[in-house]
mmCIF file of N, CA, C and O in Angstrom:
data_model
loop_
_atom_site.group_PDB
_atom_site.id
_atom_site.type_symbol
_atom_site.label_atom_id
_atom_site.label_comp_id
_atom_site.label_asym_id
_atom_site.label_seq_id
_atom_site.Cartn_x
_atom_site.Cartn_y
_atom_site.Cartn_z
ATOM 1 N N UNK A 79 0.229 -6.027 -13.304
ATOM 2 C CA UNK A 79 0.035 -6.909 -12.162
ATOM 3 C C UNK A 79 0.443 -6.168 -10.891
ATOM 4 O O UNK A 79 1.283 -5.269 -10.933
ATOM 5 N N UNK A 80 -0.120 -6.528 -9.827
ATOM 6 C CA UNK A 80 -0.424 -5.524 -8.451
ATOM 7 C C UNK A 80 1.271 -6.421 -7.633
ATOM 8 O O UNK A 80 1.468 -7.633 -7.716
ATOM 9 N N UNK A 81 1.985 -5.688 -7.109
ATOM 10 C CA UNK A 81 3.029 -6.119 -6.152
ATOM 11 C C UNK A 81 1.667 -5.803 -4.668
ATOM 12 O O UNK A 81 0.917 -4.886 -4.331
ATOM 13 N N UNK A 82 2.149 -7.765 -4.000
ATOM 14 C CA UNK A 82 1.204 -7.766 -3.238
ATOM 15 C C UNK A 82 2.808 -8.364 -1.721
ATOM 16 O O UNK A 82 3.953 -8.804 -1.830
ATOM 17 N N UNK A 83 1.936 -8.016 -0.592
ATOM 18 C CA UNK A 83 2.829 -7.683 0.501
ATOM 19 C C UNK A 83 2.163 -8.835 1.576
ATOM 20 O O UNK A 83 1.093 -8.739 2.177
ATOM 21 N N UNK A 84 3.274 -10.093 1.623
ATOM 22 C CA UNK A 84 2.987 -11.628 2.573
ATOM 23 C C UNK A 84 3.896 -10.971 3.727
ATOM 24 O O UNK A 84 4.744 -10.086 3.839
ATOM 25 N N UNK A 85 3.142 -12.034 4.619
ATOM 26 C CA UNK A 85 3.765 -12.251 6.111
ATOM 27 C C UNK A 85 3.454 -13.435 6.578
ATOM 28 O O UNK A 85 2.608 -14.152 6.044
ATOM 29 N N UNK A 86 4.223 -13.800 7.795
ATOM 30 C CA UNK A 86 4.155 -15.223 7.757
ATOM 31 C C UNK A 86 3.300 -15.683 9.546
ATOM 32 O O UNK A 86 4.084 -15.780 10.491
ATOM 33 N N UNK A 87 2.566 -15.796 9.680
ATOM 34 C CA UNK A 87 1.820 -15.804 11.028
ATOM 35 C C UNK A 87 2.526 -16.770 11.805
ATOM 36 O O UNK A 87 2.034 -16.761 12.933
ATOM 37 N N UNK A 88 3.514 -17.653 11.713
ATOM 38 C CA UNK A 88 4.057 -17.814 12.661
ATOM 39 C C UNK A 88 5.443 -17.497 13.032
ATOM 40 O O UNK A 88 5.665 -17.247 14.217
ATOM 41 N N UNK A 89 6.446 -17.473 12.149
ATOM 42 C CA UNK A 89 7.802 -16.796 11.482
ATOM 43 C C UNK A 89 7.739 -15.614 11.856
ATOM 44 O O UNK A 89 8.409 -15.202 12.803
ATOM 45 N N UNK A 90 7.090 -15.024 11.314
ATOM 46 C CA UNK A 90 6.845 -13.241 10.709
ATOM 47 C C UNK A 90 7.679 -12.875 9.900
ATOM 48 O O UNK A 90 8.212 -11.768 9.958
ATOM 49 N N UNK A 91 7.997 -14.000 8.756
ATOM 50 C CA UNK A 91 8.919 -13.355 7.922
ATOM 51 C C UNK A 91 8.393 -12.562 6.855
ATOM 52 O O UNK A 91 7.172 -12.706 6.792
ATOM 53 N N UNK A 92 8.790 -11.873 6.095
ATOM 54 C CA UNK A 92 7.544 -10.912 5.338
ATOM 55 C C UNK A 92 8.436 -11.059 3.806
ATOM 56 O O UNK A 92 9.653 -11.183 3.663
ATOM 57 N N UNK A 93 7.308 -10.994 2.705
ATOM 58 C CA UNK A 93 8.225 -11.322 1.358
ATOM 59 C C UNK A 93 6.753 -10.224 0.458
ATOM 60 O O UNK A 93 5.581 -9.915 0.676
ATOM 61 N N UNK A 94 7.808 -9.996 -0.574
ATOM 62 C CA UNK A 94 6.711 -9.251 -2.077
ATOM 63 C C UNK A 94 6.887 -9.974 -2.800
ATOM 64 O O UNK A 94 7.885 -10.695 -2.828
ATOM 65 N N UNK A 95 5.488 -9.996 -4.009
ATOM 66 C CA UNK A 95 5.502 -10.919 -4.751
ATOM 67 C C UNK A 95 4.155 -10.218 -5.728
ATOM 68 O O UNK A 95 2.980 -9.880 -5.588
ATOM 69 N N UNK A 96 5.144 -10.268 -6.699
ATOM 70 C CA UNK A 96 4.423 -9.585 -8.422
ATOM 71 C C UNK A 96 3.343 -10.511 -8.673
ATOM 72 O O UNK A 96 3.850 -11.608 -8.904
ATOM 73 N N UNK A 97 2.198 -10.560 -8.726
ATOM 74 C CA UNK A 97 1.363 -12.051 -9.073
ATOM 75 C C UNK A 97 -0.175 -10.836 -9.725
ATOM 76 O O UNK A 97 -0.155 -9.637 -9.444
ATOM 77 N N UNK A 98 -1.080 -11.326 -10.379
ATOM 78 C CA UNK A 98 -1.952 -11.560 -10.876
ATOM 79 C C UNK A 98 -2.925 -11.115 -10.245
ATOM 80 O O UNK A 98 -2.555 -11.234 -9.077
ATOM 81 N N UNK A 99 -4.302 -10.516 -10.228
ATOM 82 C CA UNK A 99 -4.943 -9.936 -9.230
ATOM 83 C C UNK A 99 -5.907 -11.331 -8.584
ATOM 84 O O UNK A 99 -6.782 -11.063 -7.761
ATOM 85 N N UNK A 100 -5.716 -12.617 -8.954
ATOM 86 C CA UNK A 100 -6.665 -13.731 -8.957
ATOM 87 C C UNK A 100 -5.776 -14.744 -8.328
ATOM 88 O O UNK A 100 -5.915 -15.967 -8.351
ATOM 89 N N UNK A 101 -4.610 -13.868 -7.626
ATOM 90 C CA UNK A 101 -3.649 -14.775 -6.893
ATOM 91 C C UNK A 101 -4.458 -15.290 -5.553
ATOM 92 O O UNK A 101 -5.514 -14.800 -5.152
ATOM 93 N N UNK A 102 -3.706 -16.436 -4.913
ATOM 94 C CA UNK A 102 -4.806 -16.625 -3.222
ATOM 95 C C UNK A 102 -3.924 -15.651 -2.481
ATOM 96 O O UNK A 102 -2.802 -15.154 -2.575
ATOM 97 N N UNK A 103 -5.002 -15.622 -1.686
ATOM 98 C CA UNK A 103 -4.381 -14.738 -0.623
ATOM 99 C C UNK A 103 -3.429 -15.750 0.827
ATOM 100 O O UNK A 103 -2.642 -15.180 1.583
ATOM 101 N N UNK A 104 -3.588 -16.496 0.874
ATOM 102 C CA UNK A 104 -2.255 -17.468 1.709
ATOM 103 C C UNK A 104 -1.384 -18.269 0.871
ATOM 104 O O UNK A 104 -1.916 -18.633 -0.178
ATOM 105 N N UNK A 105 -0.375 -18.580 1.026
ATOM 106 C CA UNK A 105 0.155 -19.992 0.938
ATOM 107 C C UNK A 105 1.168 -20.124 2.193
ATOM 108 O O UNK A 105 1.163 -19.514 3.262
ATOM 109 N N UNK A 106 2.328 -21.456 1.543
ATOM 110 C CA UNK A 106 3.010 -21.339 2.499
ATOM 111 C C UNK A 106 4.420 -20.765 2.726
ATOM 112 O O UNK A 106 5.164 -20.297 1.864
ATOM 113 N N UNK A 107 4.638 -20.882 3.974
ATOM 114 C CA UNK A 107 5.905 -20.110 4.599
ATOM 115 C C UNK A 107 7.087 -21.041 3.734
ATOM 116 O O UNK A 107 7.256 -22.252 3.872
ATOM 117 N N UNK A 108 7.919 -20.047 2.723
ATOM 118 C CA UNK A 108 9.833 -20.809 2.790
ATOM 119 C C UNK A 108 10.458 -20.701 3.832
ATOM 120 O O UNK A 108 11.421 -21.467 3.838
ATOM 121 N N UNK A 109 10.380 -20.207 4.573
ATOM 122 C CA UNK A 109 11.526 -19.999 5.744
ATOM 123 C C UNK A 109 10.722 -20.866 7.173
ATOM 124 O O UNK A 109 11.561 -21.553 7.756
ATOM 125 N N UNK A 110 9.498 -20.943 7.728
ATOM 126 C CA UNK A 110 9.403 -22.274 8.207
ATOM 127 C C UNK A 110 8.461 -23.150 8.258
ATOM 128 O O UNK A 110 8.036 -23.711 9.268
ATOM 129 N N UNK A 111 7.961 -23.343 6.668
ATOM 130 C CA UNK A 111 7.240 -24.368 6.477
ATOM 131 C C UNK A 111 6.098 -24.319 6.473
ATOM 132 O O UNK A 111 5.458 -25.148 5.826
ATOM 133 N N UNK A 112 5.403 -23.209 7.285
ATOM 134 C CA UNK A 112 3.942 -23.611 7.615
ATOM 135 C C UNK A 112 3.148 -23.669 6.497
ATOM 136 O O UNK A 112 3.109 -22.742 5.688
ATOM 137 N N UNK A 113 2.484 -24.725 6.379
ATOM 138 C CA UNK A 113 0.996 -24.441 5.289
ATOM 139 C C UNK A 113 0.348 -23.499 5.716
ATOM 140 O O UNK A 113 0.139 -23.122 6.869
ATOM 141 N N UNK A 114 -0.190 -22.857 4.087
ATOM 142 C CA UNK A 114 -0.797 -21.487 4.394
ATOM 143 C C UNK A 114 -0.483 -20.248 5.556
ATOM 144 O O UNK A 114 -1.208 -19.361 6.006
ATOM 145 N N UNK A 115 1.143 -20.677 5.855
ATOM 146 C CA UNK A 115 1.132 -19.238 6.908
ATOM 147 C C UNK A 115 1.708 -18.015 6.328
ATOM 148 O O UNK A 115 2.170 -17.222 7.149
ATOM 149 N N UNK A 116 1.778 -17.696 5.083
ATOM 150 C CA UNK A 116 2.096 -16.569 4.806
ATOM 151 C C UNK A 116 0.755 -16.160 4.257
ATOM 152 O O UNK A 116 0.050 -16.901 3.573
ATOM 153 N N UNK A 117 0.443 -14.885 4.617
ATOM 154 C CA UNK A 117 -0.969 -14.151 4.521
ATOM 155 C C UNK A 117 -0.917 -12.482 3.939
ATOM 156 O O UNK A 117 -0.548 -11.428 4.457
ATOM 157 N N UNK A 118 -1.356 -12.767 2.901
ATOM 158 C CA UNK A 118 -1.774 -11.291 1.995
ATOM 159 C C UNK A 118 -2.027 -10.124 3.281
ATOM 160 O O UNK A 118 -2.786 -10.355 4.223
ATOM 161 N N UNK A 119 -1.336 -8.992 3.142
ATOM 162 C CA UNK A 119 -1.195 -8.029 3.942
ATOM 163 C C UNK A 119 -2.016 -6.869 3.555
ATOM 164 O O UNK A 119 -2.310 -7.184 2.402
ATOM 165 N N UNK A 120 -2.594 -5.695 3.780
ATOM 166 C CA UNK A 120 -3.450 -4.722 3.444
ATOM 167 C C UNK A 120 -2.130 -3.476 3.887
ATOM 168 O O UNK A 120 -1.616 -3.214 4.975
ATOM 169 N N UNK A 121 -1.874 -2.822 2.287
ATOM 170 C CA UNK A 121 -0.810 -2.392 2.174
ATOM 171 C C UNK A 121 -1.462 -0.746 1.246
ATOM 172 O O UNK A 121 -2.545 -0.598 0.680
ATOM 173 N N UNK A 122 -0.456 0.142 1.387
ATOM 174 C CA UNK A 122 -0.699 1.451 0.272
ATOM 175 C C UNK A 122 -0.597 1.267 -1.220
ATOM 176 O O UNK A 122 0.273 0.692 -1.873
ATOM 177 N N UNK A 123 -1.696 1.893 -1.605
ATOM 178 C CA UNK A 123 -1.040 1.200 -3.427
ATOM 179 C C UNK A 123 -0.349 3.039 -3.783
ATOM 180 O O UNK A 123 -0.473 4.220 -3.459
ATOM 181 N N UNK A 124 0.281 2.239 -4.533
ATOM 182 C CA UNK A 124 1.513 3.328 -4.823
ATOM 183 C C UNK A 124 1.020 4.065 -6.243
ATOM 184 O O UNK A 124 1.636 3.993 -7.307
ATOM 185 N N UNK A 125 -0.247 4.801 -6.015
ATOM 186 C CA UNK A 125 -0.875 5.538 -7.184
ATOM 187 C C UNK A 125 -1.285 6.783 -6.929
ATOM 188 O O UNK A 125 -1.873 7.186 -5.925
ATOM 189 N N UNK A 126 -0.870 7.518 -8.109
ATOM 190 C CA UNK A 126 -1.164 8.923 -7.818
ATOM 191 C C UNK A 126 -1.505 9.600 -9.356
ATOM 192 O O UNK A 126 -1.012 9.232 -10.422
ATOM 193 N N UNK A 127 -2.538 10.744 -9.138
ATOM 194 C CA UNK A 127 -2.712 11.250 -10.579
ATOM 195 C C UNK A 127 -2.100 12.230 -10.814
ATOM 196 O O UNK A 127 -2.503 12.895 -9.860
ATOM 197 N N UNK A 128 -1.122 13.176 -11.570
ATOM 198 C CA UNK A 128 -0.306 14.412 -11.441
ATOM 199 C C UNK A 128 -0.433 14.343 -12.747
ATOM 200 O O UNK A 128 -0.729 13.439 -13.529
ATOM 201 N N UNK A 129 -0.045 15.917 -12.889
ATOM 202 C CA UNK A 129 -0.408 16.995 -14.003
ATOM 203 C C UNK A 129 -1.952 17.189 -14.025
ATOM 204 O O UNK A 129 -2.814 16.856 -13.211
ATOM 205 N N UNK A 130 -2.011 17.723 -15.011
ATOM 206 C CA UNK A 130 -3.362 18.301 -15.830
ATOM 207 C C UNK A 130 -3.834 17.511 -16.365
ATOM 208 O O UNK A 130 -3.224 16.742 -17.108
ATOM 209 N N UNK A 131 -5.406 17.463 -16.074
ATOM 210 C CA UNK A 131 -6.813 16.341 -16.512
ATOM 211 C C UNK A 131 -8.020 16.664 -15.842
ATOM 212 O O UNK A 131 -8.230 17.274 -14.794
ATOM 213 N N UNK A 132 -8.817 16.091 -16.727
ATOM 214 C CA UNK A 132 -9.998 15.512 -16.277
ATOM 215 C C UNK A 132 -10.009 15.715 -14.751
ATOM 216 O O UNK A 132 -10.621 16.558 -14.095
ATOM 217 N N UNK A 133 -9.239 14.804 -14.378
ATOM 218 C CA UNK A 133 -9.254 14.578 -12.398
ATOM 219 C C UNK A 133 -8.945 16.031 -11.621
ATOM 220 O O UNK A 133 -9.562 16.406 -10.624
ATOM 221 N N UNK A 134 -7.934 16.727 -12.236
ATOM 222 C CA UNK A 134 -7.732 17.688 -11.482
ATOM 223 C C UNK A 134 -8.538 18.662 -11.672
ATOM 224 O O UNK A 134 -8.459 19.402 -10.692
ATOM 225 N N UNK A 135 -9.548 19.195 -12.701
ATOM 226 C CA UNK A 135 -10.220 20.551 -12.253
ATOM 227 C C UNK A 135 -11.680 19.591 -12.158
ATOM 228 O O UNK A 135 -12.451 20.550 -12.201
ATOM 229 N N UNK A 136 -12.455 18.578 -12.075
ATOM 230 C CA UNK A 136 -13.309 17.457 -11.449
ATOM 231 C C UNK A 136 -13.639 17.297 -10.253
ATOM 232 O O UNK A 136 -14.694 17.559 -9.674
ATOM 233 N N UNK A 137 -12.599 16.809 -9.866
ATOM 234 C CA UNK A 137 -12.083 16.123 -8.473
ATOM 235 C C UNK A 137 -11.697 17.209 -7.751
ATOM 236 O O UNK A 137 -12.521 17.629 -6.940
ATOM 237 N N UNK A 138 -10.251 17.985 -7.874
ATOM 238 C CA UNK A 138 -9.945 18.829 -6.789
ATOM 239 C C UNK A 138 -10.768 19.767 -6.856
ATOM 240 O O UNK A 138 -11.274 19.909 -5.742
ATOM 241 N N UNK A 139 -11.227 20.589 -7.687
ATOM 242 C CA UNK A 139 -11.709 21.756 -7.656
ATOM 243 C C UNK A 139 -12.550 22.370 -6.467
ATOM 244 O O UNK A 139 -12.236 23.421 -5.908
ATOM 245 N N UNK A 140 -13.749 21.537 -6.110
ATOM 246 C CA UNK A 140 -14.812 21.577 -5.144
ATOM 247 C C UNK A 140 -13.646 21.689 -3.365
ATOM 248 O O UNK A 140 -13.542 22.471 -2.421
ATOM 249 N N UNK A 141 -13.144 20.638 -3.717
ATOM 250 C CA UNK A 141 -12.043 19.996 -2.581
ATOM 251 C C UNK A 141 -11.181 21.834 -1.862
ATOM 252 O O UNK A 141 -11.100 22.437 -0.792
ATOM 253 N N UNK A 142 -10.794 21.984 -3.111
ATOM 254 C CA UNK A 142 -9.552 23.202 -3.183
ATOM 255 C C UNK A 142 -10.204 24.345 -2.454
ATOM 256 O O UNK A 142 -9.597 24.706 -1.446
ATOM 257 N N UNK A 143 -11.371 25.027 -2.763
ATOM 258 C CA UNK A 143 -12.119 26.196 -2.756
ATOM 259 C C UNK A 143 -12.755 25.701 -1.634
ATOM 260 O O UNK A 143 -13.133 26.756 -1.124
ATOM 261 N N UNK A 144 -13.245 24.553 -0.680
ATOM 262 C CA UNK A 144 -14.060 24.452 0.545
ATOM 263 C C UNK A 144 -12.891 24.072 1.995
ATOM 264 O O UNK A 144 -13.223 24.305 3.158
ATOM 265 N N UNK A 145 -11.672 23.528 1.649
ATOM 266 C CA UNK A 145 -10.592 23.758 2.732
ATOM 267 C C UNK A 145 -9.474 24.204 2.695
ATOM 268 O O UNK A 145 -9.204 24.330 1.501
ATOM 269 N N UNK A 146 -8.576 24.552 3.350
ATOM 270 C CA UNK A 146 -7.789 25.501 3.037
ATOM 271 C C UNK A 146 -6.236 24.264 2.844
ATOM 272 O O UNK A 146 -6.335 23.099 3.231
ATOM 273 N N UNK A 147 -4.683 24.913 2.082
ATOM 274 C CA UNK A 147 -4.368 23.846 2.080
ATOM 275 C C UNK A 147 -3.536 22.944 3.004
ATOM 276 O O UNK A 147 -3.000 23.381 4.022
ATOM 277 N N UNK A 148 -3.455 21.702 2.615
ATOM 278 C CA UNK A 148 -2.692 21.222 3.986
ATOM 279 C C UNK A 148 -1.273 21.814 4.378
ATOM 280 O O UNK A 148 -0.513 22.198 3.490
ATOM 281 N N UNK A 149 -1.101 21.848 5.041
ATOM 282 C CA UNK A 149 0.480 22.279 5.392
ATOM 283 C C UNK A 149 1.184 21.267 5.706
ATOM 284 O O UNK A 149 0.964 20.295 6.428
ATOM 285 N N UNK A 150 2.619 21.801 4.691
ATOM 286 C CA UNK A 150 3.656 20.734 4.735
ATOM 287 C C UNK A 150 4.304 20.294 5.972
ATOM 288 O O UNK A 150 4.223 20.867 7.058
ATOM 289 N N UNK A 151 4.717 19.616 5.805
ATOM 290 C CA UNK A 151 5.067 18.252 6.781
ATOM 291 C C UNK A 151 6.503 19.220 7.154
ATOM 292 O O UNK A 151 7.030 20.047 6.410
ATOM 293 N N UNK A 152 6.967 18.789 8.667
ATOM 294 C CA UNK A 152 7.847 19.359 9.083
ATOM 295 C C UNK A 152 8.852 18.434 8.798
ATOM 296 O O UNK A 152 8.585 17.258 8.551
ATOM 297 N N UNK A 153 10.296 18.997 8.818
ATOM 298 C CA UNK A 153 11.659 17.918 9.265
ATOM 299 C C UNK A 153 12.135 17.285 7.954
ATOM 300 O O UNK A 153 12.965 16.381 7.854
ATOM 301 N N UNK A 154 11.385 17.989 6.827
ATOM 302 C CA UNK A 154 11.787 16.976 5.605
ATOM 303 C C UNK A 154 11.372 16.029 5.243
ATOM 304 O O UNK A 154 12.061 15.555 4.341
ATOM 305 N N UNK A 155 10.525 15.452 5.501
ATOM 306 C CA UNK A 155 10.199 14.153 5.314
ATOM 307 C C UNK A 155 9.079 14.018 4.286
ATOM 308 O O UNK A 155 8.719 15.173 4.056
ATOM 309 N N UNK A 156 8.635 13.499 3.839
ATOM 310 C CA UNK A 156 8.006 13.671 2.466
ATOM 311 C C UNK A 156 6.409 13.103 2.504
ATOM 312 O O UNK A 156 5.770 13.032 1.455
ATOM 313 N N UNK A 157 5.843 12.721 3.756
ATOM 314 C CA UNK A 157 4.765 12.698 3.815
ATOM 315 C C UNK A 157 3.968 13.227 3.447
ATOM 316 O O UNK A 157 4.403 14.372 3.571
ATOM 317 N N UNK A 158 2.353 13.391 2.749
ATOM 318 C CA UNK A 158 2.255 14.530 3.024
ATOM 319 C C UNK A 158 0.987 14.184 4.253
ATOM 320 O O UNK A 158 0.315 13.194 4.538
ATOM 321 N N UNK A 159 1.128 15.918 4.887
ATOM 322 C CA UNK A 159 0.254 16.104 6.594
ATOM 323 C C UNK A 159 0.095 14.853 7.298
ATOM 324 O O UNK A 159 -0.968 14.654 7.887
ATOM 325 N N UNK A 160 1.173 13.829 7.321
ATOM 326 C CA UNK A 160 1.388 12.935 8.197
ATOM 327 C C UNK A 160 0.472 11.915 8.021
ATOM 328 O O UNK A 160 0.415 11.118 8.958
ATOM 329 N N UNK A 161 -0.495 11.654 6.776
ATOM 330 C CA UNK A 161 -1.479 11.036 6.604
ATOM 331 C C UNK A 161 -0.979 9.261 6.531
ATOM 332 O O UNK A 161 -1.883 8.485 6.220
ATOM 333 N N UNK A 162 0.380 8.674 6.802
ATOM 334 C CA UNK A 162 0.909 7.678 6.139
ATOM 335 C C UNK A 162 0.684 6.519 7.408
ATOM 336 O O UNK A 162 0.305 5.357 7.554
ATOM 337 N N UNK A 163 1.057 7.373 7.997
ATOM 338 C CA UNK A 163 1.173 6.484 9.737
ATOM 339 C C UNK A 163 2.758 6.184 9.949
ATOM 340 O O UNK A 163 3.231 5.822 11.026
ATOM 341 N N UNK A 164 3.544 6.401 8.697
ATOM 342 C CA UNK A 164 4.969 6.060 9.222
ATOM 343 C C UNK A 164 4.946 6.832 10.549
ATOM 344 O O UNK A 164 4.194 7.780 10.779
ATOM 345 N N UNK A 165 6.077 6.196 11.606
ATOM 346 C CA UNK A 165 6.947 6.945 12.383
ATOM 347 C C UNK A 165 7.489 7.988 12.473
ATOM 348 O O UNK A 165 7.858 8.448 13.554
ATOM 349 N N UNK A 166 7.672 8.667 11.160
ATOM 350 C CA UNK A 166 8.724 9.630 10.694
ATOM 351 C C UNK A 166 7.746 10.839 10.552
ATOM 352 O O UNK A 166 8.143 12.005 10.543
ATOM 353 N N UNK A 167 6.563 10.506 10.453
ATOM 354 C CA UNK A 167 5.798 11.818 10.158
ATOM 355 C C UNK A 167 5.181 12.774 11.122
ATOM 356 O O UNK A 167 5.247 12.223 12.221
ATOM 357 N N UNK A 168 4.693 13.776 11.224
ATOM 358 C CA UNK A 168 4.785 14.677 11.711
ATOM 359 C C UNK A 168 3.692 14.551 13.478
ATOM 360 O O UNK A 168 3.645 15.514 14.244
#
């Protein structure tokens, strides 16, 4: 089941919530009441493929050999090439 990311359109209080992929996308606010004011957010899904497969000589291969690679992110921070939009990135 997908961890999905509410906010509250008039509050702005913001909550996660483990649910079902056939969950609604509103209901309402606990903190102040509103019907339907907490609203399904468009968030990063936290997936990645690593090691050896299928995907990696498939997928990267073409990718690898036509650009050169990205360069790491300055300052430590674990982005990678600032692609996240956090604040913190480069």
């Amino acid at each position: 089941m997908p961890l999905y990311e509410y906010r509250c359109e008039a509050c702005g209080q913001s909550e996660e919530k483990l649910e079902s992929l056939s969950a609604p996308e509103v209901h309402a606010c606990q903190a102040c009441g509103k019907p339907e004011g907490m609203r399904r957010q468009v968030s990063v899904a936290a997936f990645a493929l690593t090691g050896g497969g299928w995907y990696k000589g498939a997928a990267a291969a073409p990718a690898e050999s036509a650009s050169p690679k990205a360069e790491a992110p300055k300052g430590g921070h674990g982005c990678a090439a600032g692609g996240c939009g956090c604040p913190l990135a480069g």
